């Protein structure tokens, strides 16, 4: 009886035992294994992202597109205006400057789609290269030389990984707009592939590629600084004692340093640009920027995000012993049970990762994409999904005992998990989850790609008179947007679009003078200093031909000599009357013009932006910035006792951005004033 009970207990715990009619490794080896072709993945992904490509610029792509189109006047770092320094991505973008200006934004977006397609292809290949000899149960079922998954379900893990990453919202967003994120992820994926390829082929060329590409990627991606210890451990783990060979170390260090050359190239480019400073200033700025971003990344979210990614893959990388030294049958049963449970839990966690619940990169770190965590989670899906289809979908080679019915039912339930994920991932990510657990990514992408930003740029450009000489803005991104909108409406010729934050820099005035006749006198002034004082900036503005416009409400030293006259969506920068500190009140015709302009805006682009603000970052930006401008005009009208008109503008401000607390409070106060209180 005791022997029988022990056998039954072992069968219950050993849920990986399969029915006799399922194929053994020997039988499966006679059939050709069906696998996911990486090049097929790349082609399908390129078509998919090409169809859903963003057709203009977004706020995330604007800084990169602006450097190619010429909307941005400086290529690299400026102390008073922070710019991401990405030498490798800048090199990829450089040839796009030869294309027509109207084509450049969408061409750069398509470059990201190519990077995304290659990343998914490498992911499919990397999942295929993952070893399945880490546990005793895997070794009993997968007896190949390199322990690569070879049963009839070998295509499933790579398919799950590609579907999860390909339809993930952050990945999809960055695959359809021009940012450096997708190039960084492609390099990260290639580094992992190099290590996996070396494990199979033992060719030193893969490690040479690894250290060289790591150096290149390091110059472009601050995250590789944080991942360096993990890649170093993985390299030592795979290379073994050969890692400490002097010849290998010398070659690795040499190629790694060769990959760091873009640091020097970008510093040289920056030092030769306007107001660039010295070579060492640019180099130090690049290194300091990467260090600052890395150290400013919150630690606690990174630790939480590492559990189903970094920790799971570290667990998967250990080749666990067979536990033959365990004398207790109960101990063997418990150990085997826990190993299987951990693999299943890691698989479920990795799949849930992509649905952006509370503990996911989009929720814990909303201002950064953290695509490397999503990539590692996709690898986890590939490995642990492969574990399930191998251990629960194929019986051991030398064990032919039938399992009881209850055990077989449990086996089928666990084996069904990857198949459920195969349906749940594309449908859940694309269409959303029921009971409003989350919206579908297809709807979110449509909202993100809506032309709300383009309409805002064009509408603002149309609000500027055709004879405008100079346009100023405190917001560099908004200035670049309106410049792009002006080119769509009026062509390349037009006013000088000027960053107010750079107006006090002598080199910037020199740049403006070489490109705009309006600044010719100031640029050739023999007394032009390296940095203007506040009074000097005002003198530069006073010499400019009129009309000069500001894009948003502002304050500062300029407004000791000037004031902002509302002109629809923009403001005319006008000199104050002599011996006057306050601007003149708005006339009745000016009030009517502004009210009508905002009425038209709210009937079109304004309501469009407000409607999409919760789903689209671009729409949220347009709504919040427009709300601020509307509130500014409303306050001015209220001060001048035009209470009814002020109420209309306060209503516009609140409708554009319900979170604008100032506008809501002012609107309530306006109601008290109109009531005579």
XYZ file of C-alpha atoms in Angstrom:
677
model
C 0.000 0.000 0.000
C 2.799 2.370 0.917
C 4.519 1.810 -2.433
C 1.263 2.312 -4.288
C 0.500 5.560 -2.452
C 4.011 6.855 -3.128
C 3.630 6.052 -6.827
C 0.269 7.829 -6.970
C 1.744 10.846 -5.149
C 4.651 11.039 -7.584
C 2.238 10.874 -10.520
C 0.087 13.665 -9.100
C 3.073 15.974 -8.605
C 4.683 14.958 -11.886
C 2.011 16.735 -13.940
C 4.371 16.852 -16.865
C 3.609 13.159 -17.631
C 1.660 12.941 -20.879
C -0.680 10.366 -22.438
C 0.969 7.559 -24.304
C -0.387 8.604 -27.666
C 1.500 11.931 -27.621
C 4.732 12.004 -29.608
C 8.040 11.204 -27.958
C 11.259 13.089 -28.805
C 12.297 10.238 -31.072
C 9.029 10.422 -32.985
C 9.116 14.195 -33.259
C 12.670 14.108 -34.574
C 11.412 12.180 -37.589
C 9.213 15.108 -38.535
C 10.420 18.464 -39.726
C 10.100 21.044 -36.962
C 7.898 24.022 -37.836
C 9.569 27.266 -36.731
C 8.863 30.978 -37.072
C 11.006 32.514 -39.826
C 12.637 35.788 -38.641
C 12.578 37.304 -42.118
C 8.874 36.591 -42.435
C 8.387 38.342 -39.091
C 10.368 41.349 -40.344
C 8.350 41.636 -43.571
C 4.961 41.312 -41.873
C 5.955 43.767 -39.140
C 7.199 46.305 -41.679
C 3.910 46.103 -43.565
C 1.904 46.427 -40.343
C 3.827 49.424 -39.011
C 3.947 50.959 -42.464
C 0.150 50.859 -42.657
C -0.210 52.404 -39.181
C 2.639 54.903 -39.670
C 2.262 58.433 -38.331
C 1.936 60.790 -41.301
C 3.519 63.876 -39.743
C 5.308 64.679 -36.487
C 4.336 64.044 -32.885
C 5.697 65.730 -29.789
C 8.011 62.765 -29.227
C 9.367 62.814 -32.777
C 9.523 66.602 -33.155
C 13.010 67.119 -31.595
C 14.509 64.562 -33.987
C 12.648 65.630 -37.115
C 13.463 69.287 -36.384
C 17.201 68.592 -36.618
C 16.838 67.116 -40.107
C 14.345 69.637 -41.486
C 16.210 72.665 -40.139
C 13.463 73.717 -37.728
C 16.066 73.379 -34.962
C 19.053 75.696 -35.288
C 21.548 73.709 -33.176
C 22.650 70.067 -33.614
C 23.698 69.146 -30.063
C 24.012 70.394 -26.498
C 23.431 73.947 -25.260
C 23.762 74.769 -21.535
C 20.521 76.791 -21.430
C 18.497 74.441 -23.647
C 18.675 70.726 -22.896
C 18.862 68.443 -25.936
C 19.210 64.663 -26.059
C 22.618 63.789 -27.529
C 22.393 60.677 -29.714
C 25.359 60.390 -32.094
C 24.410 57.036 -33.581
C 20.819 58.024 -34.317
C 22.019 61.375 -35.674
C 24.230 59.475 -38.128
C 21.238 57.446 -39.335
C 19.135 60.611 -39.698
C 21.759 62.630 -41.562
C 21.096 61.250 -45.104
C 17.396 62.087 -44.772
C 18.335 65.753 -45.044
C 18.762 65.178 -48.796
C 15.063 64.363 -49.220
C 12.429 67.035 -49.970
C 11.327 68.845 -46.816
C 7.718 67.635 -47.091
C 8.833 63.977 -47.220
C 11.362 64.056 -44.386
C 8.984 63.572 -41.402
C 7.240 60.478 -42.777
C 10.552 59.066 -44.096
C 12.055 59.315 -40.608
C 8.945 57.647 -39.194
C 9.422 54.796 -41.662
C 13.024 54.421 -40.476
C 11.637 53.629 -37.017
C 9.327 51.043 -38.587
C 12.372 49.360 -40.167
C 14.166 49.294 -36.814
C 11.059 47.808 -35.170
C 10.707 45.108 -37.815
C 14.366 44.102 -37.422
C 13.969 44.042 -33.633
C 11.057 41.616 -33.871
C 13.004 39.439 -36.307
C 15.927 39.286 -33.872
C 13.496 38.485 -31.057
C 12.129 35.514 -33.022
C 15.671 34.296 -33.663
C 16.723 34.812 -30.038
C 13.764 32.844 -28.668
C 14.698 30.047 -31.052
C 18.253 30.040 -29.621
C 17.196 29.833 -25.967
C 18.435 26.556 -24.411
C 15.925 24.107 -22.956
C 18.227 22.033 -20.784
C 18.013 24.113 -17.629
C 15.986 21.616 -15.572
C 15.916 17.845 -15.280
C 12.452 17.674 -16.871
C 13.678 19.605 -19.916
C 16.768 17.432 -20.273
C 14.570 14.321 -20.215
C 12.584 15.626 -23.173
C 14.956 17.718 -25.274
C 18.090 15.730 -26.012
C 19.539 17.727 -28.915
C 23.152 18.877 -28.990
C 22.294 22.475 -28.137
C 18.962 21.721 -26.432
C 16.992 23.951 -28.788
C 13.254 23.422 -28.747
C 12.506 20.931 -31.530
C 9.059 19.446 -30.921
C 6.067 20.166 -33.122
C 5.153 23.244 -31.065
C 8.572 24.892 -31.468
C 6.977 27.767 -33.415
C 4.643 28.748 -30.569
C 7.038 30.434 -28.051
C 8.592 32.745 -30.664
C 5.134 33.607 -32.014
C 3.913 34.537 -28.533
C 6.968 36.711 -27.906
C 6.620 38.541 -31.241
C 2.877 39.132 -30.796
C 3.330 40.439 -27.258
C 6.098 42.896 -28.120
C 4.785 43.859 -31.554
C 1.345 44.888 -30.310
C 2.545 46.483 -27.054
C 1.538 50.149 -27.032
C 4.892 51.766 -26.212
C 6.656 49.620 -28.812
C 3.967 50.366 -31.392
C 4.113 54.105 -30.717
C 7.881 54.241 -31.131
C 7.737 52.006 -34.198
C 5.573 54.505 -36.083
C 7.210 57.833 -35.194
C 10.780 59.060 -35.470
C 12.582 58.586 -32.151
C 15.898 57.079 -31.106
C 14.108 54.568 -28.846
C 13.681 51.946 -31.547
C 17.322 52.095 -32.607
C 18.355 51.699 -28.961
C 16.099 48.662 -28.614
C 17.409 47.154 -31.857
C 20.966 47.401 -30.524
C 19.880 45.905 -27.187
C 18.217 42.984 -28.993
C 21.264 42.435 -31.185
C 23.568 42.278 -28.143
C 21.463 39.485 -26.647
C 21.448 37.663 -29.963
C 25.262 37.843 -30.186
C 25.603 36.044 -26.855
C 23.070 33.380 -27.817
C 24.669 32.823 -31.223
C 28.086 32.425 -29.611
C 26.724 29.743 -27.278
C 25.750 27.707 -30.316
C 28.568 28.371 -32.780
C 31.462 29.220 -30.413
C 32.693 31.683 -33.066
C 34.740 34.528 -31.573
C 33.374 36.865 -34.244
C 30.056 37.012 -32.369
C 31.791 38.285 -29.232
C 33.780 40.788 -31.299
C 30.504 42.090 -32.731
C 29.075 42.140 -29.220
C 31.736 44.390 -27.657
C 31.915 46.692 -30.693
C 28.143 47.156 -30.948
C 27.937 47.578 -27.171
C 30.360 50.484 -27.442
C 28.322 52.026 -30.250
C 25.079 51.558 -28.342
C 26.567 53.021 -25.186
C 27.127 56.359 -26.907
C 23.457 56.503 -27.880
C 21.627 54.802 -25.007
C 22.093 55.608 -21.327
C 20.290 52.379 -20.324
C 23.278 50.291 -21.438
C 25.227 51.838 -18.575
C 22.733 50.314 -16.153
C 22.684 46.958 -17.946
C 26.485 46.710 -18.116
C 26.897 44.476 -15.008
C 24.278 42.032 -16.289
C 25.812 41.793 -19.758
C 29.262 41.353 -18.212
C 28.008 38.497 -16.014
C 26.286 36.891 -19.017
C 29.459 37.185 -21.096
C 31.594 35.594 -18.369
C 28.948 32.893 -17.836
C 28.873 31.916 -21.518
C 32.584 32.367 -22.224
C 33.710 30.584 -19.069
C 37.356 30.659 -18.052
C 38.274 31.696 -21.584
C 36.995 35.159 -20.704
C 40.128 35.774 -18.637
C 42.431 35.049 -21.567
C 44.694 38.081 -22.037
C 44.415 38.005 -25.811
C 40.620 37.861 -25.689
C 40.434 40.686 -23.141
C 42.778 42.889 -25.184
C 40.725 42.345 -28.356
C 37.451 42.938 -26.517
C 38.697 46.159 -24.916
C 40.101 47.356 -28.248
C 36.859 46.819 -30.183
C 34.828 48.220 -27.289
C 36.869 51.432 -27.316
C 36.526 51.580 -31.093
C 32.753 51.531 -30.635
C 32.996 54.575 -28.345
C 34.307 56.810 -31.157
C 30.854 58.454 -31.700
C 31.373 60.171 -28.319
C 34.327 62.001 -29.870
C 32.644 62.652 -33.215
C 29.547 64.215 -31.629
C 31.683 66.363 -29.330
C 33.612 67.579 -32.382
C 30.394 68.381 -34.265
C 28.973 70.230 -31.270
C 32.119 72.265 -30.657
C 32.102 73.497 -34.271
C 28.448 74.597 -34.135
C 27.148 78.012 -33.091
C 27.630 78.605 -29.353
C 28.907 75.034 -29.040
C 31.806 75.702 -26.684
C 34.937 73.582 -26.571
C 35.369 69.939 -27.528
C 35.796 68.951 -23.878
C 32.692 70.902 -22.880
C 30.611 68.942 -25.384
C 32.156 65.593 -24.399
C 31.603 66.253 -20.699
C 28.011 67.360 -21.390
C 27.285 64.099 -23.232
C 28.680 61.909 -20.453
C 27.059 64.011 -17.730
C 23.684 63.820 -19.476
C 23.772 60.011 -19.593
C 24.877 59.807 -15.972
C 22.142 62.210 -14.851
C 19.357 60.343 -16.673
C 20.554 56.996 -15.332
C 20.823 58.196 -11.734
C 17.545 60.137 -11.864
C 15.575 57.060 -12.946
C 13.534 55.955 -9.895
C 14.989 52.853 -8.272
C 11.847 51.258 -6.861
C 9.987 50.996 -10.216
C 13.100 49.533 -11.835
C 13.334 46.872 -9.128
C 9.655 45.946 -9.485
C 9.918 45.822 -13.281
C 12.967 43.560 -13.057
C 11.100 40.698 -11.359
C 9.341 39.195 -14.428
C 12.197 40.273 -16.724
C 15.768 40.389 -15.432
C 15.175 38.093 -12.450
C 13.148 35.637 -14.530
C 15.857 35.384 -17.192
C 18.590 35.007 -14.551
C 16.560 32.101 -13.157
C 16.186 30.675 -16.665
C 19.934 30.990 -17.288
C 20.942 28.655 -14.452
C 21.415 24.994 -15.328
C 19.778 23.389 -12.328
C 21.003 19.997 -11.031
C 18.843 16.883 -11.011
C 18.580 16.720 -7.193
C 19.586 13.035 -7.093
C 21.087 13.609 -3.657
C 17.654 14.199 -2.141
C 16.870 11.154 0.033
C 13.298 12.135 0.854
C 10.626 11.280 -1.702
C 8.529 14.141 -0.346
C 11.513 16.465 -0.829
C 11.871 15.415 -4.461
C 8.153 15.903 -5.029
C 8.155 19.352 -3.443
C 11.256 20.483 -5.344
C 9.852 19.373 -8.697
C 6.513 20.970 -7.903
C 8.093 24.321 -6.997
C 10.233 24.378 -10.129
C 7.211 23.836 -12.321
C 5.172 26.385 -10.392
C 7.882 29.066 -10.696
C 8.082 28.570 -14.465
C 4.301 28.840 -14.818
C 4.103 31.954 -12.617
C 6.898 33.683 -14.535
C 5.068 32.957 -17.796
C 1.792 34.398 -16.496
C 3.538 37.481 -15.087
C 5.344 38.094 -18.375
C 2.117 37.886 -20.377
C 0.278 40.198 -17.944
C 3.189 42.656 -18.261
C 2.048 43.664 -21.749
C -1.481 44.601 -20.699
C -0.144 47.664 -18.836
C -1.637 46.908 -15.470
C -0.459 48.667 -12.317
C 3.035 47.163 -12.273
C 4.176 47.764 -15.838
C 6.583 50.298 -17.383
C 3.783 52.541 -18.709
C 2.245 52.780 -15.253
C 5.362 52.943 -13.059
C 7.486 55.166 -15.311
C 5.115 57.165 -17.489
C 7.688 59.644 -18.789
C 10.071 57.019 -20.197
C 9.343 54.164 -22.592
C 11.601 51.520 -20.912
C 11.318 49.343 -23.999
C 14.204 47.144 -22.841
C 12.004 45.827 -20.019
C 9.288 44.946 -22.513
C 11.859 43.178 -24.687
C 13.108 41.122 -21.734
C 9.497 40.299 -20.843
C 8.977 39.060 -24.415
C 12.063 36.852 -24.046
C 10.573 35.534 -20.805
C 7.355 34.676 -22.629
C 9.414 32.852 -25.238
C 11.457 30.837 -22.755
C 8.770 29.985 -20.200
C 6.212 29.358 -22.938
C 8.713 26.948 -24.472
C 9.152 25.283 -21.095
C 5.406 24.692 -20.825
C 4.951 23.248 -24.318
C 8.006 21.023 -23.782
C 7.449 19.777 -20.230
C 3.652 19.614 -20.354
C 3.296 18.789 -24.037
C 5.803 15.974 -24.431
C 6.464 12.889 -22.250
C 9.968 11.992 -21.037
C 11.930 9.785 -23.412
C 12.361 6.865 -20.988
C 9.187 7.015 -18.904
C 6.075 5.414 -20.323
C 3.804 5.132 -17.301
C 0.275 6.418 -17.979
C -0.948 9.255 -15.792
C -4.261 9.176 -13.880
C -7.197 11.064 -15.358
C -7.014 13.963 -12.884
C -3.326 14.461 -13.627
C -3.970 14.362 -17.348
C -6.645 17.027 -16.926
C -4.251 19.235 -14.986
C -1.605 18.675 -17.646
C -3.968 19.841 -20.350
C -4.949 22.954 -18.368
C -1.328 24.005 -17.953
C -0.467 23.078 -21.526
C -3.391 25.266 -22.650
C -1.838 28.432 -21.110
C 0.360 29.307 -24.129
C -2.551 28.629 -26.463
C -4.810 30.897 -24.455
C -2.072 33.545 -24.600
C -1.868 33.046 -28.386
C -5.476 34.246 -28.615
C -5.517 36.686 -25.693
C -2.394 38.643 -26.662
C -3.412 39.854 -30.138
C -7.103 40.269 -29.330
C -6.602 41.769 -25.858
C -3.845 44.140 -26.945
C -5.509 45.239 -30.165
C -9.184 45.379 -29.154
C -8.906 45.709 -25.358
C -10.115 43.675 -22.414
C -13.801 43.286 -21.442
C -15.502 45.135 -18.600
C -13.423 48.232 -19.465
C -10.265 46.795 -17.910
C -8.278 48.534 -20.629
C -8.828 50.118 -24.038
C -7.450 48.466 -27.135
C -4.106 49.641 -28.458
C -5.628 50.065 -31.906
C -7.902 52.814 -30.568
C -5.028 54.417 -28.681
C -2.789 54.459 -31.741
C -5.571 56.013 -33.798
C -5.929 58.724 -31.167
C -2.161 59.293 -30.990
C -1.921 59.525 -34.774
C -4.887 61.850 -35.182
C -3.804 65.070 -36.965
C -4.554 67.240 -33.933
C -0.965 68.512 -33.650
C -0.733 69.239 -37.360
C -4.026 71.128 -37.284
C -2.838 73.126 -34.285
C 0.397 74.058 -36.077
C -1.445 75.084 -39.240
C -4.165 76.985 -37.345
C -1.572 78.915 -35.354
C 0.429 79.687 -38.503
C -2.733 80.979 -40.175
C -3.321 83.281 -37.191
C -0.014 85.009 -37.985
C -0.359 87.762 -40.604
C 1.482 87.156 -43.878
C 3.694 90.221 -43.257
C 4.940 88.951 -39.879
C 8.669 89.619 -39.488
C 9.600 87.786 -36.274
C 7.889 85.070 -34.205
C 9.045 84.514 -30.604
C 8.334 81.679 -28.203
C 9.546 80.440 -24.823
C 8.613 76.863 -25.795
C 11.127 75.476 -28.307
C 8.814 72.658 -29.352
C 5.889 74.985 -29.973
C 8.097 77.292 -32.029
C 9.238 74.391 -34.198
C 5.658 73.215 -34.625
C 4.437 76.605 -35.815
C 7.436 76.920 -38.130
C 6.438 73.582 -39.643
C 2.843 74.801 -39.918
C 3.990 78.002 -41.610
C 5.881 75.983 -44.214
C 2.745 73.930 -44.929
C 0.661 77.101 -45.377
C 3.081 79.642 -46.875
C 6.183 77.743 -47.962
C 9.790 78.031 -46.798
C 10.011 81.857 -46.928
C 8.666 83.732 -43.969
C 9.449 85.323 -40.626
C 12.346 84.515 -38.342
C 11.230 81.997 -35.727
C 13.226 82.909 -32.622
C 13.775 81.094 -29.315
C 13.438 83.695 -26.596
C 15.661 81.604 -24.299
C 18.544 81.882 -26.808
C 18.007 85.530 -27.716
C 20.643 86.672 -25.232
C 23.422 84.658 -26.901
C 25.696 86.491 -29.321
C 26.289 83.432 -31.513
C 22.543 82.936 -31.861
C 22.144 86.522 -33.061
C 24.957 85.869 -35.539
C 23.138 82.735 -36.754
C 19.873 84.682 -37.135
C 21.678 87.447 -39.014
C 23.124 84.982 -41.520
C 19.689 83.479 -42.208
C 17.264 86.396 -41.723
C 17.758 89.953 -42.909
C 15.695 91.185 -39.948
C 18.660 90.464 -37.668
C 21.381 91.652 -40.040
C 22.089 94.891 -38.173
C 22.251 93.188 -34.774
C 24.446 90.383 -36.100
C 27.023 92.782 -37.589
C 27.086 95.070 -34.581
C 30.791 95.375 -33.623
C 29.710 95.617 -29.986
C 27.848 92.290 -30.141
C 28.798 90.458 -26.908
C 29.057 86.723 -26.335
C 26.102 86.947 -23.943
C 23.707 89.900 -23.813
C 22.457 91.416 -20.609
C 18.691 91.730 -20.187
C 18.889 95.316 -21.368
C 20.870 94.172 -24.395
C 18.149 91.694 -25.344
C 15.553 94.446 -25.163
C 17.697 96.635 -27.424
C 17.861 93.799 -29.974
C 14.065 93.520 -29.920
C 13.618 97.272 -30.302
C 15.645 97.225 -33.532
C 13.488 94.538 -35.162
C 11.038 95.433 -37.922
C 7.358 95.104 -37.033
C 5.164 93.182 -36.670
C 6.640 90.819 -34.058
C 4.472 88.066 -32.556
C 4.654 85.869 -29.464
C 3.097 82.393 -29.505
C 2.048 82.134 -25.855
C 1.533 84.249 -22.728
C 4.873 85.146 -21.189
C 6.565 87.286 -18.561
C 10.034 88.579 -17.775
C 12.388 91.440 -18.567
C 11.016 91.909 -22.096
C 7.769 93.196 -20.685
C 9.305 96.220 -19.036
C 9.342 97.749 -22.542
C 6.750 95.650 -24.378
C 3.310 94.157 -23.826
C 1.379 91.314 -25.454
C -1.671 92.342 -27.458
C -4.013 89.340 -27.997
C -4.452 88.537 -31.681
C -6.537 85.381 -31.749
C -4.367 82.367 -30.968
C -1.186 84.478 -30.860
C -0.016 87.764 -29.342
C 1.526 90.800 -30.972
C 4.613 92.077 -29.139
C 4.067 95.834 -28.976
C 6.133 98.592 -27.379
C 4.644 100.282 -24.349
C 3.846 103.963 -24.652
C 6.553 106.282 -23.452
C 6.401 106.921 -19.689
C 3.789 104.164 -19.316
C 4.023 100.944 -17.334
C 0.614 99.511 -18.284
C -0.709 98.442 -21.696
C -3.737 100.220 -23.159
C -7.093 98.430 -22.831
C -8.429 96.369 -25.709
C -10.799 98.163 -28.055
C -14.236 96.820 -28.917
C -13.159 95.719 -32.441
C -10.110 93.940 -30.971
C -12.332 92.144 -28.466
C -14.726 91.052 -31.214
C -11.869 89.760 -33.386
C -10.454 87.686 -30.518
C -13.813 86.269 -29.468
C -14.587 85.220 -33.055
C -11.129 83.686 -33.536
C -11.500 81.564 -30.409
C -15.049 80.614 -31.358
C -13.766 79.245 -34.664
C -10.906 77.461 -32.913
C -13.250 75.795 -30.436
C -15.523 74.681 -33.263
C -12.605 72.924 -34.942
C -9.161 72.052 -33.627
C -9.959 73.033 -30.016
C -12.873 70.655 -29.541
C -10.955 67.939 -31.422
C -8.024 68.271 -29.008
C -10.258 68.357 -25.915
C -12.078 65.228 -27.058
C -8.856 63.243 -27.517
C -6.915 64.698 -24.586
C -7.351 61.625 -22.364
C -6.086 59.230 -25.036
C -3.434 61.271 -26.819
C -0.381 63.019 -25.415
C -0.303 65.379 -28.409
C -3.962 66.294 -27.965
C -3.421 66.809 -24.245
C -0.581 69.220 -25.030
C -2.669 71.194 -27.524
C -5.621 71.368 -25.129
C -3.565 72.448 -22.111
C -1.570 75.083 -24.016
C -4.694 76.476 -25.655
C -6.470 76.509 -22.294
C -3.655 78.581 -20.823
C -3.880 81.130 -23.658
C -7.662 81.372 -23.407
C -7.432 81.919 -19.649
C -4.849 84.684 -20.168
C -7.155 86.601 -22.507
C -10.110 86.043 -20.162
C -8.210 87.521 -17.220
C -7.281 90.566 -19.285
C -10.899 91.060 -20.344
C -12.076 90.717 -16.756
C -9.577 93.305 -15.554
C -10.906 95.662 -18.193
C -14.517 95.055 -16.968
C -15.637 93.075 -20.032
C -17.233 90.454 -17.812
C -19.488 88.753 -20.365
C -16.699 88.302 -22.888
C -14.377 87.131 -20.095
C -16.931 84.486 -19.100
C -16.940 83.142 -22.657
C -13.147 82.815 -22.652
C -13.105 81.200 -19.182
C -15.616 78.651 -20.488
C -13.318 77.901 -23.438
C -10.349 77.461 -21.086
C -12.262 75.077 -18.828
C -13.644 73.100 -21.777
C -10.182 72.669 -23.280
C -8.622 71.504 -20.035
C -10.928 70.549 -17.140
C -7.809 70.218 -14.959
C -7.069 73.950 -15.349
C -7.909 74.869 -11.761
C -7.020 78.536 -12.254
C -9.522 78.863 -15.090
C -12.278 77.203 -13.029
C -11.668 79.456 -10.020
C -11.565 82.553 -12.228
C -14.792 81.505 -13.953
C -16.536 81.166 -10.576
C -15.235 84.568 -9.537
C -16.461 86.000 -12.835
C -19.944 84.683 -12.039
C -19.885 86.544 -8.699
C -18.833 89.750 -10.443
C -21.552 89.457 -13.060
C -24.063 88.905 -10.268
C -22.991 92.222 -8.761
C -21.277 90.697 -5.693
